[in-house]
PDB file of C-alpha atoms in Angstrom:
ATOM      1  CA  MET A 140      74.902  23.740 -21.543  1.00  0.00           C
ATOM      2  CA  SER A 141      72.106  22.627 -22.659  1.00  0.00           C
ATOM      3  CA  ALA A 142      68.612  22.751 -20.631  1.00  0.00           C
ATOM      4  CA  PRO A 143      67.337  19.774 -19.121  1.00  0.00           C
ATOM      5  CA  GLU A 144      64.573  17.568 -20.168  1.00  0.00           C
ATOM      6  CA  PRO A 145      60.945  18.374 -18.274  1.00  0.00           C
ATOM      7  CA  PRO A 146      60.654  15.468 -15.829  1.00  0.00           C
ATOM      8  CA  VAL A 147      58.011  12.858 -16.735  1.00  0.00           C
ATOM      9  CA  VAL A 148      54.508  13.547 -15.569  1.00  0.00           C
ATOM     10  CA  ALA A 149      53.033  10.162 -15.139  1.00  0.00           C
ATOM     11  CA  PRO A 150      48.625  10.520 -17.304  1.00  0.00           C
ATOM     12  CA  LEU A 151      46.355  10.434 -14.998  1.00  0.00           C
ATOM     13  CA  ALA A 152      44.466   7.385 -14.892  1.00  0.00           C
ATOM     14  CA  PRO A 153      41.328   7.369 -15.855  1.00  0.00           C
ATOM     15  CA  GLU A 154      37.937   7.975 -12.420  1.00  0.00           C
ATOM     16  CA  SER A 155      37.897   4.704 -11.272  1.00  0.00           C
ATOM     17  CA  PRO A 156      33.107   4.476 -12.322  1.00  0.00           C
ATOM     18  CA  CYS A 157      33.268   3.129  -8.575  1.00  0.00           C
ATOM     19  CA  LEU A 158      34.617   3.517  -5.305  1.00  0.00           C
ATOM     20  CA  THR A 159      36.109   1.403  -2.775  1.00  0.00           C
ATOM     21  CA  ALA A 160      35.144   1.800   1.009  1.00  0.00           C
ATOM     22  CA  LYS A 161      37.646   3.825   1.942  1.00  0.00           C
ATOM     23  CA  GLN A 162      37.144   5.987  -1.101  1.00  0.00           C
ATOM     24  CA  ALA A 163      33.553   6.452  -0.240  1.00  0.00           C
ATOM     25  CA  ALA A 164      33.642   7.482   3.407  1.00  0.00           C
ATOM     26  CA  ALA A 165      35.822  10.144   2.433  1.00  0.00           C
ATOM     27  CA  TYR A 166      33.458  10.766  -0.247  1.00  0.00           C
ATOM     28  CA  LEU A 167      29.873  11.111   1.463  1.00  0.00           C
ATOM     29  CA  HIS A 168      32.326  13.052   4.951  1.00  0.00           C
ATOM     30  CA  LEU A 169      31.339   9.862   6.495  1.00  0.00           C
ATOM     31  CA  ASN A 170      33.130   7.127   9.181  1.00  0.00           C
ATOM     32  CA  GLU A 171      33.954   4.144   7.096  1.00  0.00           C
ATOM     33  CA  LYS A 172      31.679   2.081  10.135  1.00  0.00           C
ATOM     34  CA  LYS A 173      29.076   4.406   9.152  1.00  0.00           C
ATOM     35  CA  LEU A 174      29.018   3.923   5.940  1.00  0.00           C
ATOM     36  CA  TYR A 175      29.603   0.051   6.671  1.00  0.00           C
ATOM     37  CA  GLU A 176      26.152  -0.163   8.349  1.00  0.00           C
ATOM     38  CA  LEU A 177      24.248   2.002   5.911  1.00  0.00           C
ATOM     39  CA  ALA A 178      26.106  -1.111   3.304  1.00  0.00           C
ATOM     40  CA  ASN A 179      24.425  -3.972   4.719  1.00  0.00           C
ATOM     41  CA  SER A 180      20.844  -1.921   5.543  1.00  0.00           C
ATOM     42  CA  GLY A 181      20.755  -0.949   1.571  1.00  0.00           C
ATOM     43  CA  GLU A 182      20.267   2.442   2.340  1.00  0.00           C
ATOM     44  CA  VAL A 183      22.959   3.774   0.177  1.00  0.00           C
ATOM     45  CA  PRO A 184      24.008   1.965  -3.010  1.00  0.00           C
ATOM     46  CA  ALA A 185      26.109  -0.644  -2.390  1.00  0.00           C
ATOM     47  CA  ALA A 186      27.658  -4.112  -3.834  1.00  0.00           C
ATOM     48  CA  ARG A 187      30.007  -6.168  -2.424  1.00  0.00           C
ATOM     49  CA  VAL A 188      32.138  -7.996  -4.828  1.00  0.00           C
ATOM     50  CA  GLY A 189      35.106 -11.242  -3.842  1.00  0.00           C
ATOM     51  CA  GLY A 190      33.906 -10.453  -0.204  1.00  0.00           C
ATOM     52  CA  LYS A 191      34.614  -6.560  -0.583  1.00  0.00           C
ATOM     53  CA  TRP A 192      32.568  -3.208  -0.538  1.00  0.00           C
ATOM     54  CA  LEU A 193      32.073  -1.077  -4.114  1.00  0.00           C
ATOM     55  CA  PHE A 194      29.983   1.904  -3.938  1.00  0.00           C
ATOM     56  CA  PRO A 195      28.967   2.073  -7.604  1.00  0.00           C
ATOM     57  CA  ARG A 196      30.079   7.236  -7.715  1.00  0.00           C
ATOM     58  CA  ARG A 197      27.195   7.809 -10.018  1.00  0.00           C
ATOM     59  CA  LEU A 198      24.641   5.554  -7.800  1.00  0.00           C
ATOM     60  CA  LEU A 199      25.793   7.844  -4.548  1.00  0.00           C
ATOM     61  CA  ASP A 200      25.687  11.299  -6.381  1.00  0.00           C
ATOM     62  CA  GLU A 201      22.240  10.224  -7.120  1.00  0.00           C
ATOM     63  CA  TRP A 202      21.214   9.114  -3.693  1.00  0.00           C
ATOM     64  CA  LEU A 203      22.988  12.260  -1.890  1.00  0.00           C
ATOM     65  CA  LEU A 204      21.454  14.479  -4.668  1.00  0.00           C
ATOM     66  CA  GLU A 205      17.934  12.278  -3.695  1.00  0.00           C
ATOM     67  CA  GLN A 206      18.365  12.676   0.265  1.00  0.00           C
ATOM     68  CA  ALA A 207      18.280  16.868   0.158  1.00  0.00           C
ATOM     69  CA  HIS A 208      15.188  18.787   0.565  1.00  0.00           C
ATOM     70  CA  GLY A 209      13.687  16.334  -1.591  1.00  0.00           C
ATOM     71  CA  GLY A 210      15.281  14.734  -4.557  1.00  0.00           C
ATOM     72  CA  VAL A 211      15.832  16.204  -7.485  1.00  0.00           C
ATOM     73  CA  LEU A 212      13.980  13.638  -9.511  1.00  0.00           C
ATOM     74  CA  THR A 213      11.376  14.499  -8.095  1.00  0.00           C
ATOM     75  CA  ASP A 214       9.226  15.147 -12.172  1.00  0.00           C
ATOM     76  CA  ARG A 215      10.036  11.073 -11.592  1.00  0.00           C
ATOM     77  CA  LEU A 216       7.664   8.328 -11.375  1.00  0.00           C
ATOM     78  CA  LEU A 217       8.518   5.153 -12.047  1.00  0.00           C
ATOM     79  CA  ILE A 218       5.959   2.196 -10.950  1.00  0.00           C
ATOM     80  CA  ALA A 219       6.292  -1.287 -11.571  1.00  0.00           C
ATOM     81  CA  GLY A 220       4.757  -4.835  -9.663  1.00  0.00           C
ATOM     82  CA  GLY A 221       1.979  -6.804 -10.288  1.00  0.00           C
ATOM     83  CA  ASP A 222      -0.661  -5.834 -12.963  1.00  0.00           C
ATOM     84  CA  ASP A 223      -4.213  -3.705 -12.511  1.00  0.00           C
ATOM     85  CA  PRO A 224      -5.895  -1.806 -14.932  1.00  0.00           C
ATOM     86  CA  LEU A 225      -7.338   0.317 -12.875  1.00  0.00           C
ATOM     87  CA  LEU A 226      -3.988   1.202 -11.527  1.00  0.00           C
ATOM     88  CA  ALA A 227      -3.212   1.496 -15.360  1.00  0.00           C
ATOM     89  CA  ALA A 228      -5.776   4.019 -15.555  1.00  0.00           C
ATOM     90  CA  ALA A 229      -4.760   6.294 -12.997  1.00  0.00           C
ATOM     91  CA  VAL A 230      -1.576   6.538 -14.403  1.00  0.00           C
ATOM     92  CA  ARG A 231      -2.670   7.207 -18.132  1.00  0.00           C
ATOM     93  CA  LEU A 232      -5.256   9.935 -16.637  1.00  0.00           C
ATOM     94  CA  LEU A 233      -2.444  11.434 -15.393  1.00  0.00           C
ATOM     95  CA  ALA A 234       0.735  11.770 -17.453  1.00  0.00           C
ATOM     96  CA  THR A 235      -2.207  12.768 -19.657  1.00  0.00           C
ATOM     97  CA  GLU A 236      -1.968  15.582 -16.607  1.00  0.00           C
ATOM     98  CA  LEU A 237       1.418  15.862 -16.755  1.00  0.00           C
ATOM     99  CA  GLY A 238       2.512  16.424 -20.101  1.00  0.00           C
ATOM    100  CA  ALA A 239       5.898  17.172 -20.473  1.00  0.00           C
ATOM    101  CA  GLU A 240       5.880  18.566 -16.537  1.00  0.00           C
ATOM    102  CA  ALA A 241       6.735  14.664 -15.040  1.00  0.00           C
ATOM    103  CA  PHE A 242       7.224  11.611 -16.191  1.00  0.00           C
ATOM    104  CA  VAL A 243       5.331   9.021 -14.369  1.00  0.00           C
ATOM    105  CA  ALA A 244       5.279   5.529 -15.742  1.00  0.00           C
ATOM    106  CA  TYR A 245       3.850   2.574 -15.480  1.00  0.00           C
ATOM    107  CA  SER A 246       5.503  -0.989 -16.500  1.00  0.00           C
ATOM    108  CA  PRO A 247       3.894  -4.570 -13.890  1.00  0.00           C
ATOM    109  CA  THR A 248       6.777  -6.402 -13.879  1.00  0.00           C
ATOM    110  CA  ALA A 249       5.121  -9.094 -11.079  1.00  0.00           C
ATOM    111  CA  THR A 250       5.107  -8.410  -7.796  1.00  0.00           C
ATOM    112  CA  LEU A 251       8.217 -10.449  -6.982  1.00  0.00           C
ATOM    113  CA  THR A 252      10.461  -8.682  -9.324  1.00  0.00           C
ATOM    114  CA  GLY A 253       8.761  -5.684  -9.233  1.00  0.00           C
ATOM    115  CA  LEU A 254      10.559  -6.052  -4.992  1.00  0.00           C
ATOM    116  CA  GLU A 255      13.400  -6.711  -6.881  1.00  0.00           C
ATOM    117  CA  GLN A 256      14.013  -3.657  -8.796  1.00  0.00           C
ATOM    118  CA  LEU A 257      12.651  -1.628  -6.047  1.00  0.00           C
ATOM    119  CA  ALA A 258      15.413  -2.962  -3.402  1.00  0.00           C
ATOM    120  CA  ARG A 259      17.842  -1.768  -6.046  1.00  0.00           C
ATOM    121  CA  ARG A 260      16.303   1.446  -6.593  1.00  0.00           C
ATOM    122  CA  ARG A 261      15.331   0.957 -10.376  1.00  0.00           C
ATOM    123  CA  VAL A 262      12.160   2.296  -9.167  1.00  0.00           C
ATOM    124  CA  ASP A 263      10.006   4.629  -7.433  1.00  0.00           C
ATOM    125  CA  LEU A 264       6.862   2.537  -6.161  1.00  0.00           C
ATOM    126  CA  SER A 265       5.873  -1.730  -7.106  1.00  0.00           C
ATOM    127  CA  ALA A 266       2.386  -2.533  -6.564  1.00  0.00           C
ATOM    128  CA  VAL A 267       1.608  -5.689  -4.966  1.00  0.00           C
ATOM    129  CA  HIS A 268      -0.692  -8.571  -4.290  1.00  0.00           C
ATOM    130  CA  TRP A 269      -0.037 -12.175  -2.870  1.00  0.00           C
ATOM    131  CA  GLY A 270      -2.411 -14.486  -1.212  1.00  0.00           C
ATOM    132  CA  GLY A 271      -6.050 -13.992   0.116  1.00  0.00           C
ATOM    133  CA  ALA A 272      -6.728 -10.652   1.609  1.00  0.00           C
ATOM    134  CA  GLU A 273      -8.534 -11.638   4.743  1.00  0.00           C
ATOM    135  CA  HIS A 274      -3.010 -12.900   5.372  1.00  0.00           C
ATOM    136  CA  SER A 275      -2.119  -9.706   2.971  1.00  0.00           C
ATOM    137  CA  LEU A 276      -0.885  -7.154   5.579  1.00  0.00           C
ATOM    138  CA  ALA A 277       1.423 -10.125   6.972  1.00  0.00           C
ATOM    139  CA  GLN A 278       1.794 -11.728   3.891  1.00  0.00           C
ATOM    140  CA  HIS A 279       2.917  -7.964   2.210  1.00  0.00           C
ATOM    141  CA  ALA A 280       5.080  -6.978   5.505  1.00  0.00           C
ATOM    142  CA  THR A 281       6.464 -10.434   5.180  1.00  0.00           C
ATOM    143  CA  LEU A 282       7.503 -10.135   1.668  1.00  0.00           C
ATOM    144  CA  LEU A 283       9.121  -6.502   2.354  1.00  0.00           C
ATOM    145  CA  ARG A 284      11.114  -7.123   5.074  1.00  0.00           C
ATOM    146  CA  ALA A 285      12.660  -9.590   3.066  1.00  0.00           C
ATOM    147  CA  HIS A 286      14.427  -6.965   1.247  1.00  0.00           C
ATOM    148  CA  PRO A 287      17.439  -4.483   2.251  1.00  0.00           C
ATOM    149  CA  GLY A 288      16.105  -1.208   2.506  1.00  0.00           C
ATOM    150  CA  HIS A 289      13.102  -2.559   3.915  1.00  0.00           C
ATOM    151  CA  ALA A 290      12.785  -0.018   7.249  1.00  0.00           C
ATOM    152  CA  ARG A 291      12.559   3.389   4.504  1.00  0.00           C
ATOM    153  CA  TRP A 292       9.712   1.257   3.178  1.00  0.00           C
ATOM    154  CA  THR A 293       6.189   1.850   3.956  1.00  0.00           C
ATOM    155  CA  LEU A 294       2.679   0.440   2.173  1.00  0.00           C
ATOM    156  CA  VAL A 295      -0.562   2.611   0.893  1.00  0.00           C
ATOM    157  CA  ARG A 296      -3.714  -0.027  -0.441  1.00  0.00           C
ATOM    158  CA  LEU A 297      -4.763   0.526  -2.857  1.00  0.00           C
ATOM    159  CA  GLY A 298      -8.226  -1.843  -1.209  1.00  0.00           C
ATOM    160  CA  LEU A 299      -9.224  -5.489  -2.778  1.00  0.00           C
ATOM    161  CA  ARG A 300      -9.756  -6.591  -5.960  1.00  0.00           C
ATOM    162  CA  GLU A 301     -11.456 -10.155  -7.031  1.00  0.00           C
ATOM    163  CA  GLN A 302      -8.989 -13.420  -8.144  1.00  0.00           C
ATOM    164  CA  GLY A 303      -9.607 -15.998 -10.176  1.00  0.00           C
ATOM    165  CA  VAL A 304      -9.634 -17.906 -13.772  1.00  0.00           C
ATOM    166  CA  LEU A 305      -9.984 -15.367 -17.102  1.00  0.00           C
ATOM    167  CA  LEU A 306     -11.894 -17.404 -19.691  1.00  0.00           C
ATOM    168  CA  ARG A 307     -11.960 -17.607 -23.536  1.00  0.00           C
ATOM    169  CA  PRO A 308     -16.157 -17.136 -24.493  1.00  0.00           C
ATOM    170  CA  GLY A 309     -18.139 -19.336 -24.743  1.00  0.00           C
ATOM    171  CA  LEU A 310     -15.786 -22.177 -22.489  1.00  0.00           C
ATOM    172  CA  GLY A 311     -18.819 -23.041 -20.348  1.00  0.00           C
ATOM    173  CA  ILE A 312     -17.288 -24.432 -17.435  1.00  0.00           C
ATOM    174  CA  ASP A 313     -17.435 -22.703 -13.764  1.00  0.00           C
ATOM    175  CA  GLN A 314     -14.998 -25.420 -11.756  1.00  0.00           C
ATOM    176  CA  LEU A 315     -11.231 -25.105 -11.414  1.00  0.00           C
ATOM    177  CA  GLU A 316     -11.770 -28.879 -11.056  1.00  0.00           C
ATOM    178  CA  THR A 317     -13.120 -28.923 -13.950  1.00  0.00           C
ATOM    179  CA  LEU A 318     -10.101 -26.515 -16.068  1.00  0.00           C
ATOM    180  CA  VAL A 319      -7.463 -29.414 -14.269  1.00  0.00           C
ATOM    181  CA  ALA A 320      -9.487 -32.399 -15.054  1.00  0.00           C
ATOM    182  CA  PHE A 321      -9.520 -31.761 -18.646  1.00  0.00           C
ATOM    183  CA  ASP A 322      -7.416 -31.181 -21.308  1.00  0.00           C
ATOM    184  CA  VAL A 323      -8.091 -27.856 -21.969  1.00  0.00           C
ATOM    185  CA  ARG A 324      -4.899 -25.288 -22.322  1.00  0.00           C
ATOM    186  CA  TRP A 325      -3.957 -22.995 -19.353  1.00  0.00           C
ATOM    187  CA  ALA A 326      -2.077 -19.556 -20.044  1.00  0.00           C
ATOM    188  CA  MET A 327       0.082 -19.775 -16.689  1.00  0.00           C
ATOM    189  CA  ARG A 328       2.437 -16.843 -15.395  1.00  0.00           C
ATOM    190  CA  GLY A 329       5.893 -16.802 -14.644  1.00  0.00           C
ATOM    191  CA  ALA A 330       7.535 -17.215 -11.481  1.00  0.00           C
ATOM    192  CA  GLY A 331       7.424 -14.160  -9.103  1.00  0.00           C
ATOM    193  CA  SER A 332       3.737 -13.773  -9.916  1.00  0.00           C
ATOM    194  CA  GLY A 333       0.868 -12.994  -6.816  1.00  0.00           C
ATOM    195  CA  ALA A 334      -2.395 -14.271  -9.846  1.00  0.00           C
ATOM    196  CA  GLY A 335       0.202 -17.871 -10.239  1.00  0.00           C
ATOM    197  CA  HIS A 336       0.595 -16.619  -6.403  1.00  0.00           C
ATOM    198  CA  PHE A 337      -2.921 -16.423  -5.428  1.00  0.00           C
ATOM    199  CA  LEU A 338      -4.520 -19.930  -8.548  1.00  0.00           C
ATOM    200  CA  ALA A 339      -1.558 -22.487  -6.631  1.00  0.00           C
ATOM    201  CA  SER A 340      -3.247 -21.929  -2.858  1.00  0.00           C
ATOM    202  CA  ALA A 341      -6.544 -22.031  -4.487  1.00  0.00           C
ATOM    203  CA  LEU A 342      -5.546 -25.085  -6.238  1.00  0.00           C
ATOM    204  CA  ARG A 343      -3.645 -26.849  -3.416  1.00  0.00           C
ATOM    205  CA  ALA A 344      -6.821 -26.299  -1.023  1.00  0.00           C
ATOM    206  CA  ARG A 345      -8.174 -28.891  -3.156  1.00  0.00           C
ATOM    207  CA  GLY A 346      -5.558 -31.091  -3.818  1.00  0.00           C
ATOM    208  CA  LEU A 347      -4.514 -30.136  -6.277  1.00  0.00           C
ATOM    209  CA  HIS A 348      -1.060 -28.590  -7.869  1.00  0.00           C
ATOM    210  CA  ALA A 349      -0.515 -25.726 -10.937  1.00  0.00           C
ATOM    211  CA  ASP A 350       1.302 -29.550 -12.630  1.00  0.00           C
ATOM    212  CA  ASP A 351      -2.006 -30.603 -13.199  1.00  0.00           C
ATOM    213  CA  CYS A 352      -3.245 -27.481 -15.913  1.00  0.00           C
ATOM    214  CA  SER A 353      -2.594 -28.398 -19.332  1.00  0.00           C
ATOM    215  CA  ALA A 354       0.152 -25.743 -19.592  1.00  0.00           C
ATOM    216  CA  VAL A 355       0.610 -24.477 -23.314  1.00  0.00           C
ATOM    217  CA  ALA A 356       1.632 -20.708 -22.545  1.00  0.00           C
ATOM    218  CA  THR A 357       4.019 -18.591 -19.516  1.00  0.00           C
ATOM    219  CA  ALA A 358       3.056 -15.021 -20.738  1.00  0.00           C
ATOM    220  CA  ALA A 359       5.048 -11.844 -18.487  1.00  0.00           C
ATOM    221  CA  GLY A 360       1.203  -9.686 -17.482  1.00  0.00           C
ATOM    222  CA  GLU A 361      -1.905 -10.205 -16.871  1.00  0.00           C
ATOM    223  CA  ARG A 362      -2.283  -8.190 -20.445  1.00  0.00           C
ATOM    224  CA  GLU A 363      -0.393 -10.224 -22.728  1.00  0.00           C
ATOM    225  CA  ALA A 364      -2.553 -13.321 -21.122  1.00  0.00           C
ATOM    226  CA  ALA A 365      -5.930 -11.974 -21.748  1.00  0.00           C
ATOM    227  CA  ALA A 366      -4.986 -11.327 -24.943  1.00  0.00           C
ATOM    228  CA  LEU A 367      -4.065 -15.027 -25.574  1.00  0.00           C
ATOM    229  CA  LEU A 368      -6.995 -16.316 -25.071  1.00  0.00           C
ATOM    230  CA  LEU A 369      -8.465 -13.410 -27.394  1.00  0.00           C
ATOM    231  CA  HIS A 370      -6.352 -15.076 -29.834  1.00  0.00           C
ATOM    232  CA  ASP A 371      -7.322 -18.739 -29.340  1.00  0.00           C
ATOM    233  CA  GLY A 372      -4.062 -19.429 -27.920  1.00  0.00           C
ATOM    234  CA  ALA A 373      -5.434 -20.276 -24.751  1.00  0.00           C
ATOM    235  CA  ASP A 374      -7.915 -21.178 -22.957  1.00  0.00           C
ATOM    236  CA  CYS A 375      -8.267 -20.304 -19.641  1.00  0.00           C
ATOM    237  CA  THR A 376      -5.629 -17.817 -17.391  1.00  0.00           C
ATOM    238  CA  PRO A 377      -5.646 -16.626 -13.619  1.00  0.00           C
ATOM    239  CA  GLY A 378      -6.707 -12.996 -13.580  1.00  0.00           C
ATOM    240  CA  THR A 379      -9.030 -10.305 -11.987  1.00  0.00           C
ATOM    241  CA  ARG A 380     -12.759  -9.909 -12.977  1.00  0.00           C
ATOM    242  CA  ALA A 381     -11.477  -6.017 -13.429  1.00  0.00           C
ATOM    243  CA  THR A 382      -9.692  -7.509 -16.624  1.00  0.00           C
ATOM    244  CA  ALA A 383     -11.563  -9.872 -17.736  1.00  0.00           C
ATOM    245  CA  ALA A 384     -13.793  -7.656 -18.361  1.00  0.00           C
ATOM    246  CA  GLU A 385     -12.150  -4.435 -19.703  1.00  0.00           C
ATOM    247  CA  PHE A 386     -11.144  -7.439 -21.969  1.00  0.00           C
ATOM    248  CA  GLY A 387     -14.645  -9.060 -23.039  1.00  0.00           C
ATOM    249  CA  LEU A 388     -13.757 -12.835 -21.260  1.00  0.00           C
ATOM    250  CA  ASP A 389     -15.087 -14.857 -19.449  1.00  0.00           C
ATOM    251  CA  PHE A 390     -14.585 -15.210 -15.119  1.00  0.00           C
ATOM    252  CA  LEU A 391     -14.314 -17.981 -12.337  1.00  0.00           C
ATOM    253  CA  PRO A 392     -14.305 -16.298  -9.260  1.00  0.00           C
ATOM    254  CA  LEU A 393     -11.708 -18.080  -6.918  1.00  0.00           C
ATOM    255  CA  GLY A 394     -11.222 -15.123  -3.408  1.00  0.00           C
ATOM    256  CA  TRP A 395     -10.215 -12.033  -3.058  1.00  0.00           C
ATOM    257  CA  GLU A 396      -7.047 -10.221  -2.252  1.00  0.00           C
ATOM    258  CA  ALA A 397      -5.353  -6.902  -1.487  1.00  0.00           C
ATOM    259  CA  LEU A 398      -3.674  -4.565  -3.244  1.00  0.00           C
ATOM    260  CA  ASP A 399      -1.186  -2.226  -1.916  1.00  0.00           C
ATOM    261  CA  LEU A 400       1.902  -0.436  -3.633  1.00  0.00           C
ATOM    262  CA  ALA A 401       5.451  -0.851  -1.835  1.00  0.00           C
ATOM    263  CA  LEU A 402       7.441   2.799  -1.366  1.00  0.00           C
ATOM    264  CA  PRO A 403      10.279   4.462   0.696  1.00  0.00           C
ATOM    265  CA  LYS A 404       8.643   6.756   2.814  1.00  0.00           C
ATOM    266  CA  GLU A 405      10.297   9.910   1.054  1.00  0.00           C
ATOM    267  CA  ILE A 406       8.468   8.818  -2.164  1.00  0.00           C
ATOM    268  CA  TYR A 407       4.936   9.030  -0.143  1.00  0.00           C
ATOM    269  CA  PHE A 408       5.010  12.707   0.605  1.00  0.00           C
ATOM    270  CA  ARG A 409       5.989  13.547  -3.000  1.00  0.00           C
ATOM    271  CA  HIS A 410       3.478  15.697  -4.355  1.00  0.00           C
ATOM    272  CA  LEU A 411       3.694  12.847  -7.853  1.00  0.00           C
ATOM    273  CA  PHE A 412       2.117  10.193  -5.335  1.00  0.00           C
ATOM    274  CA  GLN A 413      -0.242  12.513  -3.927  1.00  0.00           C
ATOM    275  CA  ARG A 414      -1.547  13.029  -7.003  1.00  0.00           C
ATOM    276  CA  LEU A 415      -1.942   9.384  -8.208  1.00  0.00           C
ATOM    277  CA  LEU A 416      -3.346   9.158  -5.086  1.00  0.00           C
ATOM    278  CA  ALA A 417      -6.355  11.692  -5.642  1.00  0.00           C
ATOM    279  CA  ARG A 418      -6.020  10.746  -9.254  1.00  0.00           C
ATOM    280  CA  LEU A 419      -7.200   6.946  -8.125  1.00  0.00           C
ATOM    281  CA  GLY A 420      -9.432   8.212  -5.273  1.00  0.00           C
ATOM    282  CA  SER A 421     -11.914  10.395  -8.294  1.00  0.00           C
ATOM    283  CA  ALA A 422     -14.738  10.352  -8.955  1.00  0.00           C
ATOM    284  CA  GLU A 423     -13.815   8.924 -12.999  1.00  0.00           C
ATOM    285  CA  LEU A 424     -11.635   6.062 -11.291  1.00  0.00           C
ATOM    286  CA  GLY A 425     -14.851   5.046  -8.805  1.00  0.00           C
ATOM    287  CA  GLU A 426     -17.403   4.722 -11.953  1.00  0.00           C
ATOM    288  CA  LEU A 427     -14.596   2.942 -13.768  1.00  0.00           C
ATOM    289  CA  ALA A 428     -14.046   0.263 -10.705  1.00  0.00           C
ATOM    290  CA  ARG A 429     -17.610   0.069 -10.789  1.00  0.00           C
ATOM    291  CA  GLN A 430     -18.179  -0.591 -14.384  1.00  0.00           C
ATOM    292  CA  LEU A 431     -15.008  -2.958 -14.121  1.00  0.00           C
ATOM    293  CA  GLY A 432     -16.410  -4.626 -11.429  1.00  0.00           C
ATOM    294  CA  GLY A 433     -14.784  -6.806  -9.118  1.00  0.00           C
ATOM    295  CA  TYR A 434     -12.854  -3.942  -6.020  1.00  0.00           C
ATOM    296  CA  GLU A 435     -13.009  -2.530  -3.178  1.00  0.00           C
ATOM    297  CA  LEU A 436     -11.965   0.772  -2.702  1.00  0.00           C
ATOM    298  CA  THR A 437     -13.410   2.229   1.321  1.00  0.00           C
ATOM    299  CA  THR A 438      -9.429   1.599   2.606  1.00  0.00           C
ATOM    300  CA  LEU A 439      -7.766   3.214  -0.637  1.00  0.00           C
ATOM    301  CA  GLY A 440      -5.044   5.032   0.682  1.00  0.00           C
ATOM    302  CA  GLN A 441      -4.426   3.480   3.989  1.00  0.00           C
ATOM    303  CA  VAL A 442      -0.908   3.744   5.160  1.00  0.00           C
ATOM    304  CA  SER A 443       0.557   0.866   7.312  1.00  0.00           C
ATOM    305  CA  PRO A 444       4.191   0.604   8.058  1.00  0.00           C
ATOM    306  CA  LEU A 445       6.066  -2.509   8.253  1.00  0.00           C
ATOM    307  CA  ASP A 446       7.764  -0.839  12.371  1.00  0.00           C
TER     308      ASP A 446
END
């Protein structure tokens, strides 16, 4: 009598990269109600697809590690948002100090894009500048509150900057109205740019509109815009006095704005962020700020909670 055939065992399905709410709750040892609260507030990585919540397993693992003892990613600091010469210099110096010990990087992506990246946990902090200095705290807090998870964020003041228009050397125009009225070539900034927003506000105050400007290019960042002026690709662009000095451009002042860093509260206590603040407050960076001009740094490090 022949031996019976062994039972056929179906191969195990590959591990899904996403978990359902029930699976994620079990994985995190939470009840589903609490998990939904965390998902709706943006505190746990999740995506709503077809009316149902899905939880990426890899991001859940990273989130768990981040909650434990300050996180395991404390050897990196990723910065996005608005462009600033002083912040860029501080990051370069800190990265040189650290060598292979840690990774610090700064990729200016404009204020609104940077906040979206922060909300999606793609970066650790984002530089924010939006409107005049006198209304900056309320304006910046309003921007942050538009994002899920903002309850765990805070704002750290870097200082005030002089905002205006960068001018090609020798252009010889010192009035915003003249720049708009004549056939002057503008390099404008993309959507979500704090410099573009400041220019639009200054134009409105004079009864003008950004569409009145003769735009010949759209620059992704302030340094790209400055390079266009140096290479005769445009005559003027919105930006700061510091960038004008950095590139040897002329400058038309329009007012002062605040520059803040938006970041999760737990990032504030990381040694890399504290080292960045210390570098920004160093005598070396203070001298650079003086040379560039257009900075007021007495409020450097001031914390402004959103609640």
